[in-house]
Amino acid sequence: MKKIILGIALAALSLSANPTINIGVASATVDENTGTGYTIGIGGETHYNSGLLVAIDMNYDSATINSISVQTFGSDVKVGYLLNEDIGIYLIGSAIYQDFDQIEGYGIGGGIGAQYVPLKHLGFAVDYKQYSIVNELNDYNCDTVKVYMKIIF
């Protein structure tokens, strides 16, 4: 799993057409317990004349759920369509490493997202993802919602 995340991270850095820095807020739900925190990340995004949008992101999320610290490192692959110059929608495939109260877990998941880019170097996005996570104690699902600002270079 670590090799997959590293591979996606390197691919994100190679998509230099539109590199991004992402900063925002995140909400995570595990076993019907919800917490909030923040998300930061880097990525790369390419738009094609056909309207196809392809993006790869690496991110770090931190949240607190019922006084328990949850740290997540993840990589996302996004494929979608640009509705016009400013608005795009996409599907997400994701792999994560999660430290939940000092118990390590790995997971894969997917979701949907949308972005609005009103300025050449500034955009906003919202993503919803659901993961299946396996750790040494049990398996569980984790849902996340992120709202973030994209600084585009």
mmCIF file of C-alpha atoms in Angstrom:
data_model
loop_
_atom_site.group_PDB
_atom_site.id
_atom_site.type_symbol
_atom_site.label_atom_id
_atom_site.label_comp_id
_atom_site.label_asym_id
_atom_site.label_seq_id
_atom_site.Cartn_x
_atom_site.Cartn_y
_atom_site.Cartn_z
ATOM 1 C CA MET A 1 0.000 0.000 0.000
ATOM 2 C CA LYS A 2 2.850 2.406 0.805
ATOM 3 C CA LYS A 3 4.290 1.783 -2.686
ATOM 4 C CA ILE A 4 0.940 2.622 -4.266
ATOM 5 C CA ILE A 5 0.699 5.883 -2.316
ATOM 6 C CA LEU A 6 4.312 6.784 -3.197
ATOM 7 C CA GLY A 7 3.691 5.993 -6.871
ATOM 8 C CA ILE A 8 0.625 8.200 -6.989
ATOM 9 C CA ALA A 9 2.561 10.966 -5.204
ATOM 10 C CA LEU A 10 5.307 10.871 -7.819
ATOM 11 C CA ALA A 11 2.730 10.901 -10.602
ATOM 12 C CA ALA A 12 1.085 13.954 -8.985
ATOM 13 C CA LEU A 13 4.357 15.825 -9.097
ATOM 14 C CA SER A 14 4.828 14.894 -12.758
ATOM 15 C CA LEU A 15 1.498 16.454 -13.820
ATOM 16 C CA SER A 16 3.082 19.858 -14.086
ATOM 17 C CA ALA A 17 0.486 21.406 -16.418
ATOM 18 C CA ASN A 18 -1.419 22.832 -13.433
ATOM 19 C CA PRO A 19 0.264 22.042 -10.094
ATOM 20 C CA THR A 20 -1.885 22.873 -7.053
ATOM 21 C CA ILE A 21 -1.681 23.404 -3.316
ATOM 22 C CA ASN A 22 -4.911 22.530 -1.471
ATOM 23 C CA ILE A 23 -5.909 23.922 1.937
ATOM 24 C CA GLY A 24 -9.240 23.437 3.672
ATOM 25 C CA VAL A 25 -11.480 21.830 6.261
ATOM 26 C CA ALA A 26 -12.409 18.164 6.567
ATOM 27 C CA SER A 27 -15.050 16.114 8.320
ATOM 28 C CA ALA A 28 -14.653 12.386 8.987
ATOM 29 C CA THR A 29 -17.210 9.845 10.188
ATOM 30 C CA VAL A 30 -16.159 6.481 11.655
ATOM 31 C CA ASP A 31 -18.808 4.142 13.094
ATOM 32 C CA GLU A 32 -21.353 6.986 13.232
ATOM 33 C CA ASN A 33 -18.957 9.232 15.192
ATOM 34 C CA THR A 34 -18.055 12.457 13.414
ATOM 35 C CA GLY A 35 -15.154 14.842 13.865
ATOM 36 C CA THR A 36 -13.733 17.849 12.082
ATOM 37 C CA GLY A 37 -10.250 19.008 11.241
ATOM 38 C CA TYR A 38 -8.152 20.309 8.384
ATOM 39 C CA THR A 39 -6.678 19.105 5.104
ATOM 40 C CA ILE A 40 -3.580 20.185 3.183
ATOM 41 C CA GLY A 41 -2.175 18.732 0.005
ATOM 42 C CA ILE A 42 -0.394 19.054 -3.303
ATOM 43 C CA GLY A 43 -1.394 17.843 -6.716
ATOM 44 C CA GLY A 44 -1.424 18.232 -10.413
ATOM 45 C CA GLU A 45 -4.292 18.693 -12.822
ATOM 46 C CA THR A 46 -4.605 18.536 -16.597
ATOM 47 C CA HIS A 47 -7.509 19.661 -18.778
ATOM 48 C CA TYR A 48 -7.977 18.389 -22.322
ATOM 49 C CA ASN A 49 -9.734 20.101 -25.234
ATOM 50 C CA SER A 50 -12.456 17.444 -25.093
ATOM 51 C CA GLY A 51 -13.388 18.645 -21.582
ATOM 52 C CA LEU A 52 -11.711 15.716 -19.835
ATOM 53 C CA LEU A 53 -10.246 16.566 -16.415
ATOM 54 C CA VAL A 54 -7.507 14.355 -14.905
ATOM 55 C CA ALA A 55 -5.961 15.110 -11.513
ATOM 56 C CA ILE A 56 -3.717 13.388 -8.989
ATOM 57 C CA ASP A 57 -3.498 14.692 -5.413
ATOM 58 C CA MET A 58 -1.565 13.815 -2.262
ATOM 59 C CA ASN A 59 -3.030 15.008 1.003
ATOM 60 C CA TYR A 60 -2.677 15.035 4.769
ATOM 61 C CA ASP A 61 -5.807 15.245 6.922
ATOM 62 C CA SER A 62 -6.034 15.683 10.670
ATOM 63 C CA ALA A 63 -9.239 15.388 12.679
ATOM 64 C CA THR A 64 -10.456 14.652 16.195
ATOM 65 C CA ILE A 65 -13.294 12.156 16.685
ATOM 66 C CA ASN A 66 -14.570 11.759 20.285
ATOM 67 C CA SER A 67 -11.274 13.154 21.649
ATOM 68 C CA ILE A 68 -9.292 10.653 19.523
ATOM 69 C CA SER A 69 -6.710 11.961 17.061
ATOM 70 C CA VAL A 70 -7.038 10.706 13.476
ATOM 71 C CA GLN A 71 -4.185 11.392 11.036
ATOM 72 C CA THR A 72 -4.568 10.388 7.377
ATOM 73 C CA PHE A 73 -2.126 10.414 4.453
ATOM 74 C CA GLY A 74 -3.707 9.720 1.095
ATOM 75 C CA SER A 75 -3.463 9.851 -2.660
ATOM 76 C CA ASP A 76 -6.356 10.484 -5.021
ATOM 77 C CA VAL A 77 -6.826 9.949 -8.736
ATOM 78 C CA LYS A 78 -9.618 12.097 -10.162
ATOM 79 C CA VAL A 79 -11.193 11.742 -13.613
ATOM 80 C CA GLY A 80 -14.055 13.927 -14.679
ATOM 81 C CA TYR A 81 -15.516 16.442 -17.055
ATOM 82 C CA LEU A 82 -15.378 20.232 -17.307
ATOM 83 C CA LEU A 83 -18.909 21.576 -17.678
ATOM 84 C CA ASN A 84 -17.482 24.954 -18.706
ATOM 85 C CA GLU A 85 -14.252 26.921 -18.110
ATOM 86 C CA ASP A 86 -14.984 27.304 -14.380
ATOM 87 C CA ILE A 87 -16.877 24.195 -13.219
ATOM 88 C CA GLY A 88 -15.829 20.556 -13.232
ATOM 89 C CA ILE A 89 -17.183 17.314 -11.765
ATOM 90 C CA TYR A 90 -15.193 14.135 -11.186
ATOM 91 C CA LEU A 91 -15.007 10.622 -9.778
ATOM 92 C CA ILE A 92 -12.293 9.818 -7.217
ATOM 93 C CA GLY A 93 -10.265 6.676 -6.567
ATOM 94 C CA SER A 94 -8.194 6.819 -3.395
ATOM 95 C CA ALA A 95 -5.661 4.936 -1.262
ATOM 96 C CA ILE A 96 -4.885 5.976 2.345
ATOM 97 C CA TYR A 97 -2.780 5.266 5.394
ATOM 98 C CA GLN A 98 -4.606 6.186 8.620
ATOM 99 C CA ASP A 99 -3.402 6.477 12.211
ATOM 100 C CA PHE A 100 -6.493 6.183 14.409
ATOM 101 C CA ASP A 101 -5.541 6.555 18.082
ATOM 102 C CA GLN A 102 -2.033 5.229 17.308
ATOM 103 C CA ILE A 103 -3.395 2.158 15.472
ATOM 104 C CA GLU A 104 -2.226 1.996 11.859
ATOM 105 C CA GLY A 105 -4.652 1.127 9.092
ATOM 106 C CA TYR A 106 -4.723 1.075 5.300
ATOM 107 C CA GLY A 107 -7.627 1.519 2.995
ATOM 108 C CA ILE A 108 -8.995 2.109 -0.446
ATOM 109 C CA GLY A 109 -12.056 4.009 -1.426
ATOM 110 C CA GLY A 110 -13.824 6.207 -3.881
ATOM 111 C CA GLY A 111 -16.109 9.153 -4.174
ATOM 112 C CA ILE A 112 -17.252 12.169 -6.124
ATOM 113 C CA GLY A 113 -16.282 15.813 -6.232
ATOM 114 C CA ALA A 114 -16.813 19.161 -7.876
ATOM 115 C CA GLN A 115 -14.658 22.217 -8.386
ATOM 116 C CA TYR A 116 -15.204 25.866 -9.190
ATOM 117 C CA VAL A 117 -12.242 27.837 -10.553
ATOM 118 C CA PRO A 118 -13.295 31.487 -10.978
ATOM 119 C CA LEU A 119 -9.732 32.827 -11.323
ATOM 120 C CA LYS A 120 -6.651 31.568 -13.148
ATOM 121 C CA HIS A 121 -4.737 30.842 -9.915
ATOM 122 C CA LEU A 122 -7.565 30.217 -7.421
ATOM 123 C CA GLY A 123 -10.243 27.562 -7.166
ATOM 124 C CA PHE A 124 -12.554 25.892 -4.679
ATOM 125 C CA ALA A 125 -13.566 22.241 -4.430
ATOM 126 C CA VAL A 126 -15.677 19.835 -2.406
ATOM 127 C CA ASP A 127 -15.024 16.061 -2.248
ATOM 128 C CA TYR A 128 -16.961 13.193 -0.685
ATOM 129 C CA LYS A 129 -15.141 9.859 -0.244
ATOM 130 C CA GLN A 130 -15.910 6.556 1.456
ATOM 131 C CA TYR A 131 -13.131 4.162 2.493
ATOM 132 C CA SER A 132 -12.874 0.559 3.645
ATOM 133 C CA ILE A 133 -10.022 0.458 6.164
ATOM 134 C CA VAL A 134 -8.228 -2.547 7.611
ATOM 135 C CA ASN A 135 -6.063 -2.422 10.752
ATOM 136 C CA GLU A 136 -4.754 -4.973 13.226
ATOM 137 C CA LEU A 137 -7.890 -4.814 15.414
ATOM 138 C CA ASN A 138 -10.796 -4.613 12.969
ATOM 139 C CA ASP A 139 -12.144 -3.434 9.638
ATOM 140 C CA TYR A 140 -14.235 -0.290 9.428
ATOM 141 C CA ASN A 141 -15.632 2.300 7.042
ATOM 142 C CA CYS A 142 -14.699 5.961 7.062
ATOM 143 C CA ASP A 143 -16.617 8.696 5.227
ATOM 144 C CA THR A 144 -14.978 12.050 4.569
ATOM 145 C CA VAL A 145 -16.167 15.403 3.268
ATOM 146 C CA LYS A 146 -13.613 18.068 2.368
ATOM 147 C CA VAL A 147 -14.099 21.677 1.353
ATOM 148 C CA TYR A 148 -10.899 23.337 0.244
ATOM 149 C CA MET A 149 -9.243 26.164 -1.629
ATOM 150 C CA LYS A 150 -6.923 25.352 -4.532
ATOM 151 C CA ILE A 151 -3.954 27.578 -5.290
ATOM 152 C CA ILE A 152 -3.065 26.875 -8.924
ATOM 153 C CA PHE A 153 0.369 27.544 -10.400
#
